[in-house]
PDB file of C-alpha atoms in Angstrom:
ATOM      1  CA  UNK A   1     338.217 -26.897  48.943  1.00  0.00           C
ATOM      2  CA  UNK A   2     338.167 -24.073  46.250  1.00  0.00           C
ATOM      3  CA  UNK A   3     334.166 -23.073  47.019  1.00  0.00           C
ATOM      4  CA  UNK A   4     334.814 -22.978  50.335  1.00  0.00           C
ATOM      5  CA  UNK A   5     337.684 -20.399  50.074  1.00  0.00           C
ATOM      6  CA  UNK A   6     335.686 -18.546  47.608  1.00  0.00           C
ATOM      7  CA  UNK A   7     332.529 -18.577  50.047  1.00  0.00           C
ATOM      8  CA  UNK A   8     334.877 -17.276  52.688  1.00  0.00           C
ATOM      9  CA  UNK A   9     336.447 -14.458  50.464  1.00  0.00           C
ATOM     10  CA  UNK A  10     332.534 -13.436  49.742  1.00  0.00           C
ATOM     11  CA  UNK A  11     331.721 -13.222  53.074  1.00  0.00           C
ATOM     12  CA  UNK A  12     334.873 -11.053  54.091  1.00  0.00           C
ATOM     13  CA  UNK A  13     333.914  -8.842  51.557  1.00  0.00           C
ATOM     14  CA  UNK A  14     330.440  -8.179  52.190  1.00  0.00           C
ATOM     15  CA  UNK A  15     331.426  -7.754  55.918  1.00  0.00           C
ATOM     16  CA  UNK A  16     333.897  -5.099  55.004  1.00  0.00           C
ATOM     17  CA  UNK A  17     331.647  -3.297  52.907  1.00  0.00           C
ATOM     18  CA  UNK A  18     328.665  -3.239  55.596  1.00  0.00           C
ATOM     19  CA  UNK A  19     331.570  -2.245  58.103  1.00  0.00           C
ATOM     20  CA  UNK A  20     332.741   0.513  55.601  1.00  0.00           C
ATOM     21  CA  UNK A  21     329.066   1.858  55.416  1.00  0.00           C
ATOM     22  CA  UNK A  22     328.492   1.997  58.946  1.00  0.00           C
ATOM     23  CA  UNK A  23     331.446   3.836  59.987  1.00  0.00           C
ATOM     24  CA  UNK A  24     331.200   6.303  56.985  1.00  0.00           C
ATOM     25  CA  UNK A  25     327.862   6.761  55.760  1.00  0.00           C
ATOM     26  CA  UNK A  26     324.846   5.440  57.855  1.00  0.00           C
ATOM     27  CA  UNK A  27     324.499   3.664  61.368  1.00  0.00           C
ATOM     28  CA  UNK A  28     321.471   2.591  63.528  1.00  0.00           C
ATOM     29  CA  UNK A  29     321.773   4.027  66.845  1.00  0.00           C
ATOM     30  CA  UNK A  30     319.879   2.756  70.158  1.00  0.00           C
ATOM     31  CA  UNK A  31     317.935   5.368  71.984  1.00  0.00           C
ATOM     32  CA  UNK A  32     319.520   4.804  75.652  1.00  0.00           C
ATOM     33  CA  UNK A  33     317.383   7.230  77.642  1.00  0.00           C
ATOM     34  CA  UNK A  34     313.703   8.871  78.016  1.00  0.00           C
ATOM     35  CA  UNK A  35     314.947  12.550  77.749  1.00  0.00           C
ATOM     36  CA  UNK A  36     313.280  12.765  74.117  1.00  0.00           C
ATOM     37  CA  UNK A  37     310.039  10.749  75.441  1.00  0.00           C
ATOM     38  CA  UNK A  38     307.918  13.007  73.390  1.00  0.00           C
ATOM     39  CA  UNK A  39     309.591  11.827  70.141  1.00  0.00           C
ATOM     40  CA  UNK A  40     312.017   8.971  70.621  1.00  0.00           C
ATOM     41  CA  UNK A  41     311.062   6.069  73.047  1.00  0.00           C
ATOM     42  CA  UNK A  42     313.630   4.106  74.983  1.00  0.00           C
ATOM     43  CA  UNK A  43     314.628   1.132  73.252  1.00  0.00           C
ATOM     44  CA  UNK A  44     313.830   2.831  69.731  1.00  0.00           C
ATOM     45  CA  UNK A  45     316.590   2.413  67.199  1.00  0.00           C
ATOM     46  CA  UNK A  46     316.819   5.111  64.271  1.00  0.00           C
ATOM     47  CA  UNK A  47     318.902   5.258  61.044  1.00  0.00           C
ATOM     48  CA  UNK A  48     321.342   8.224  61.084  1.00  0.00           C
ATOM     49  CA  UNK A  49     323.336   9.601  58.273  1.00  0.00           C
ATOM     50  CA  UNK A  50     327.031  10.479  58.725  1.00  0.00           C
ATOM     51  CA  UNK A  51     327.403  11.958  55.548  1.00  0.00           C
ATOM     52  CA  UNK A  52     325.232  15.189  56.816  1.00  0.00           C
ATOM     53  CA  UNK A  53     327.424  16.541  59.597  1.00  0.00           C
ATOM     54  CA  UNK A  54     330.838  14.736  58.767  1.00  0.00           C
ATOM     55  CA  UNK A  55     331.751  11.106  59.191  1.00  0.00           C
ATOM     56  CA  UNK A  56     335.015  10.624  61.457  1.00  0.00           C
ATOM     57  CA  UNK A  57     337.989   8.110  60.736  1.00  0.00           C
ATOM     58  CA  UNK A  58     337.802   5.394  63.770  1.00  0.00           C
ATOM     59  CA  UNK A  59     340.459   6.293  66.262  1.00  0.00           C
ATOM     60  CA  UNK A  60     340.848   2.289  66.860  1.00  0.00           C
ATOM     61  CA  UNK A  61     341.460   1.012  63.396  1.00  0.00           C
ATOM     62  CA  UNK A  62     342.164  -2.619  65.261  1.00  0.00           C
ATOM     63  CA  UNK A  63     338.257  -3.650  66.241  1.00  0.00           C
ATOM     64  CA  UNK A  64     335.744  -6.062  65.301  1.00  0.00           C
ATOM     65  CA  UNK A  65     332.757  -4.849  63.301  1.00  0.00           C
ATOM     66  CA  UNK A  66     329.268  -4.671  64.475  1.00  0.00           C
ATOM     67  CA  UNK A  67     330.402  -4.322  68.241  1.00  0.00           C
ATOM     68  CA  UNK A  68     330.855  -1.041  69.977  1.00  0.00           C
ATOM     69  CA  UNK A  69     332.708  -1.473  73.086  1.00  0.00           C
ATOM     70  CA  UNK A  70     332.445  -4.886  74.134  1.00  0.00           C
ATOM     71  CA  UNK A  71     331.931  -8.459  72.718  1.00  0.00           C
ATOM     72  CA  UNK A  72     327.904  -9.254  73.479  1.00  0.00           C
ATOM     73  CA  UNK A  73     328.203  -8.854  77.197  1.00  0.00           C
ATOM     74  CA  UNK A  74     331.305 -10.825  77.368  1.00  0.00           C
ATOM     75  CA  UNK A  75     333.423  -8.426  79.428  1.00  0.00           C
ATOM     76  CA  UNK A  76     336.077  -8.351  76.706  1.00  0.00           C
ATOM     77  CA  UNK A  77     337.070  -5.238  74.598  1.00  0.00           C
ATOM     78  CA  UNK A  78     336.083  -5.696  70.864  1.00  0.00           C
ATOM     79  CA  UNK A  79     338.896  -3.242  69.884  1.00  0.00           C
ATOM     80  CA  UNK A  80     342.793  -3.266  70.443  1.00  0.00           C
ATOM     81  CA  UNK A  81     344.499   0.186  71.260  1.00  0.00           C
ATOM     82  CA  UNK A  82     347.793  -1.099  70.161  1.00  0.00           C
ATOM     83  CA  UNK A  83     347.447   1.783  67.241  1.00  0.00           C
ATOM     84  CA  UNK A  84     345.344   4.796  68.084  1.00  0.00           C
ATOM     85  CA  UNK A  85     344.735   7.202  65.319  1.00  0.00           C
ATOM     86  CA  UNK A  86     344.284  10.879  65.651  1.00  0.00           C
ATOM     87  CA  UNK A  87     341.017  12.464  65.863  1.00  0.00           C
ATOM     88  CA  UNK A  88     339.793  13.581  62.345  1.00  0.00           C
ATOM     89  CA  UNK A  89     336.332  14.454  61.028  1.00  0.00           C
ATOM     90  CA  UNK A  90     335.789  15.091  57.259  1.00  0.00           C
ATOM     91  CA  UNK A  91     333.804  17.914  56.275  1.00  0.00           C
ATOM     92  CA  UNK A  92     329.946  17.500  56.138  1.00  0.00           C
ATOM     93  CA  UNK A  93     327.378  18.335  53.816  1.00  0.00           C
ATOM     94  CA  UNK A  94     325.195  20.539  56.076  1.00  0.00           C
ATOM     95  CA  UNK A  95     326.012  22.541  59.170  1.00  0.00           C
ATOM     96  CA  UNK A  96     323.970  21.973  62.457  1.00  0.00           C
ATOM     97  CA  UNK A  97     320.608  23.594  62.859  1.00  0.00           C
ATOM     98  CA  UNK A  98     318.228  24.174  65.317  1.00  0.00           C
ATOM     99  CA  UNK A  99     315.758  21.131  66.048  1.00  0.00           C
ATOM    100  CA  UNK A 100     317.830  18.751  64.615  1.00  0.00           C
ATOM    101  CA  UNK A 101     318.474  15.224  66.160  1.00  0.00           C
ATOM    102  CA  UNK A 102     322.031  14.404  66.935  1.00  0.00           C
ATOM    103  CA  UNK A 103     324.428  11.903  67.790  1.00  0.00           C
ATOM    104  CA  UNK A 104     327.259  12.550  69.966  1.00  0.00           C
ATOM    105  CA  UNK A 105     329.616  11.040  72.698  1.00  0.00           C
ATOM    106  CA  UNK A 106     328.344  10.804  76.177  1.00  0.00           C
ATOM    107  CA  UNK A 107     330.170  13.826  77.687  1.00  0.00           C
ATOM    108  CA  UNK A 108     331.241  12.598  81.158  1.00  0.00           C
ATOM    109  CA  UNK A 109     332.748   9.261  79.349  1.00  0.00           C
ATOM    110  CA  UNK A 110     336.169  11.098  79.120  1.00  0.00           C
ATOM    111  CA  UNK A 111     336.596   9.762  82.830  1.00  0.00           C
ATOM    112  CA  UNK A 112     336.483   6.275  81.137  1.00  0.00           C
ATOM    113  CA  UNK A 113     339.790   6.541  79.333  1.00  0.00           C
ATOM    114  CA  UNK A 114     338.151   5.171  76.363  1.00  0.00           C
ATOM    115  CA  UNK A 115     339.124   6.419  72.723  1.00  0.00           C
ATOM    116  CA  UNK A 116     336.659   8.902  71.443  1.00  0.00           C
ATOM    117  CA  UNK A 117     335.199   6.540  69.186  1.00  0.00           C
ATOM    118  CA  UNK A 118     334.349   3.690  71.792  1.00  0.00           C
ATOM    119  CA  UNK A 119     332.398   6.123  74.033  1.00  0.00           C
ATOM    120  CA  UNK A 120     328.787   5.894  74.923  1.00  0.00           C
ATOM    121  CA  UNK A 121     326.646   7.529  72.351  1.00  0.00           C
ATOM    122  CA  UNK A 122     323.991   9.935  73.229  1.00  0.00           C
ATOM    123  CA  UNK A 123     320.939  11.329  71.383  1.00  0.00           C
ATOM    124  CA  UNK A 124     319.433  14.730  71.982  1.00  0.00           C
ATOM    125  CA  UNK A 125     317.941  17.442  70.239  1.00  0.00           C
ATOM    126  CA  UNK A 126     319.868  20.558  69.037  1.00  0.00           C
ATOM    127  CA  UNK A 127     318.074  23.623  70.757  1.00  0.00           C
ATOM    128  CA  UNK A 128     320.798  26.242  70.358  1.00  0.00           C
ATOM    129  CA  UNK A 129     324.074  26.557  67.650  1.00  0.00           C
ATOM    130  CA  UNK A 130     326.719  29.316  68.406  1.00  0.00           C
ATOM    131  CA  UNK A 131     325.537  32.640  68.426  1.00  0.00           C
ATOM    132  CA  UNK A 132     322.367  31.697  70.011  1.00  0.00           C
ATOM    133  CA  UNK A 133     321.394  32.628  73.769  1.00  0.00           C
ATOM    134  CA  UNK A 134     319.643  29.703  75.593  1.00  0.00           C
ATOM    135  CA  UNK A 135     318.186  30.189  79.075  1.00  0.00           C
ATOM    136  CA  UNK A 136     316.048  28.105  81.269  1.00  0.00           C
ATOM    137  CA  UNK A 137     313.470  30.071  83.442  1.00  0.00           C
ATOM    138  CA  UNK A 138     310.347  28.811  85.117  1.00  0.00           C
ATOM    139  CA  UNK A 139     310.806  25.336  84.114  1.00  0.00           C
ATOM    140  CA  UNK A 140     310.798  26.412  80.235  1.00  0.00           C
ATOM    141  CA  UNK A 141     313.458  27.145  77.421  1.00  0.00           C
ATOM    142  CA  UNK A 142     314.060  30.153  75.950  1.00  0.00           C
ATOM    143  CA  UNK A 143     315.794  30.607  72.673  1.00  0.00           C
ATOM    144  CA  UNK A 144     316.946  34.134  71.764  1.00  0.00           C
ATOM    145  CA  UNK A 145     314.237  35.450  74.658  1.00  0.00           C
ATOM    146  CA  UNK A 146     311.472  33.635  73.008  1.00  0.00           C
ATOM    147  CA  UNK A 147     309.561  30.328  73.986  1.00  0.00           C
TER     148      UNK A 147
END
């Protein structure tokens, strides 16, 4: 019996460490669309560092690790919204630069009334930062008047 409890403690410890790493350090993301087809294909997985731009505190701390919104196609939510923390992001090690691949919340998911940390992920390349002038002319993107 003692061996069983020790095994369960070790397993829970490993799950907590992996969950901490996934929430605050690095996480894998799935490429959902073909909009970056020239560099990333639909279905590709990529490992994203959260340290570079600053990890954020989960808004819904009562959630199952390793599930984003629902439990494996069951239709059941993987989180409880009894406690919802305010949005907070730690400072990052770097600032965003042109050409960086970024993961962010899908912009139209605010309509689904989900907490920020449970909205769908979107993967895109940064083409402009504050102060840049981005134009779309003749089916081409111009950044600060250059192609």
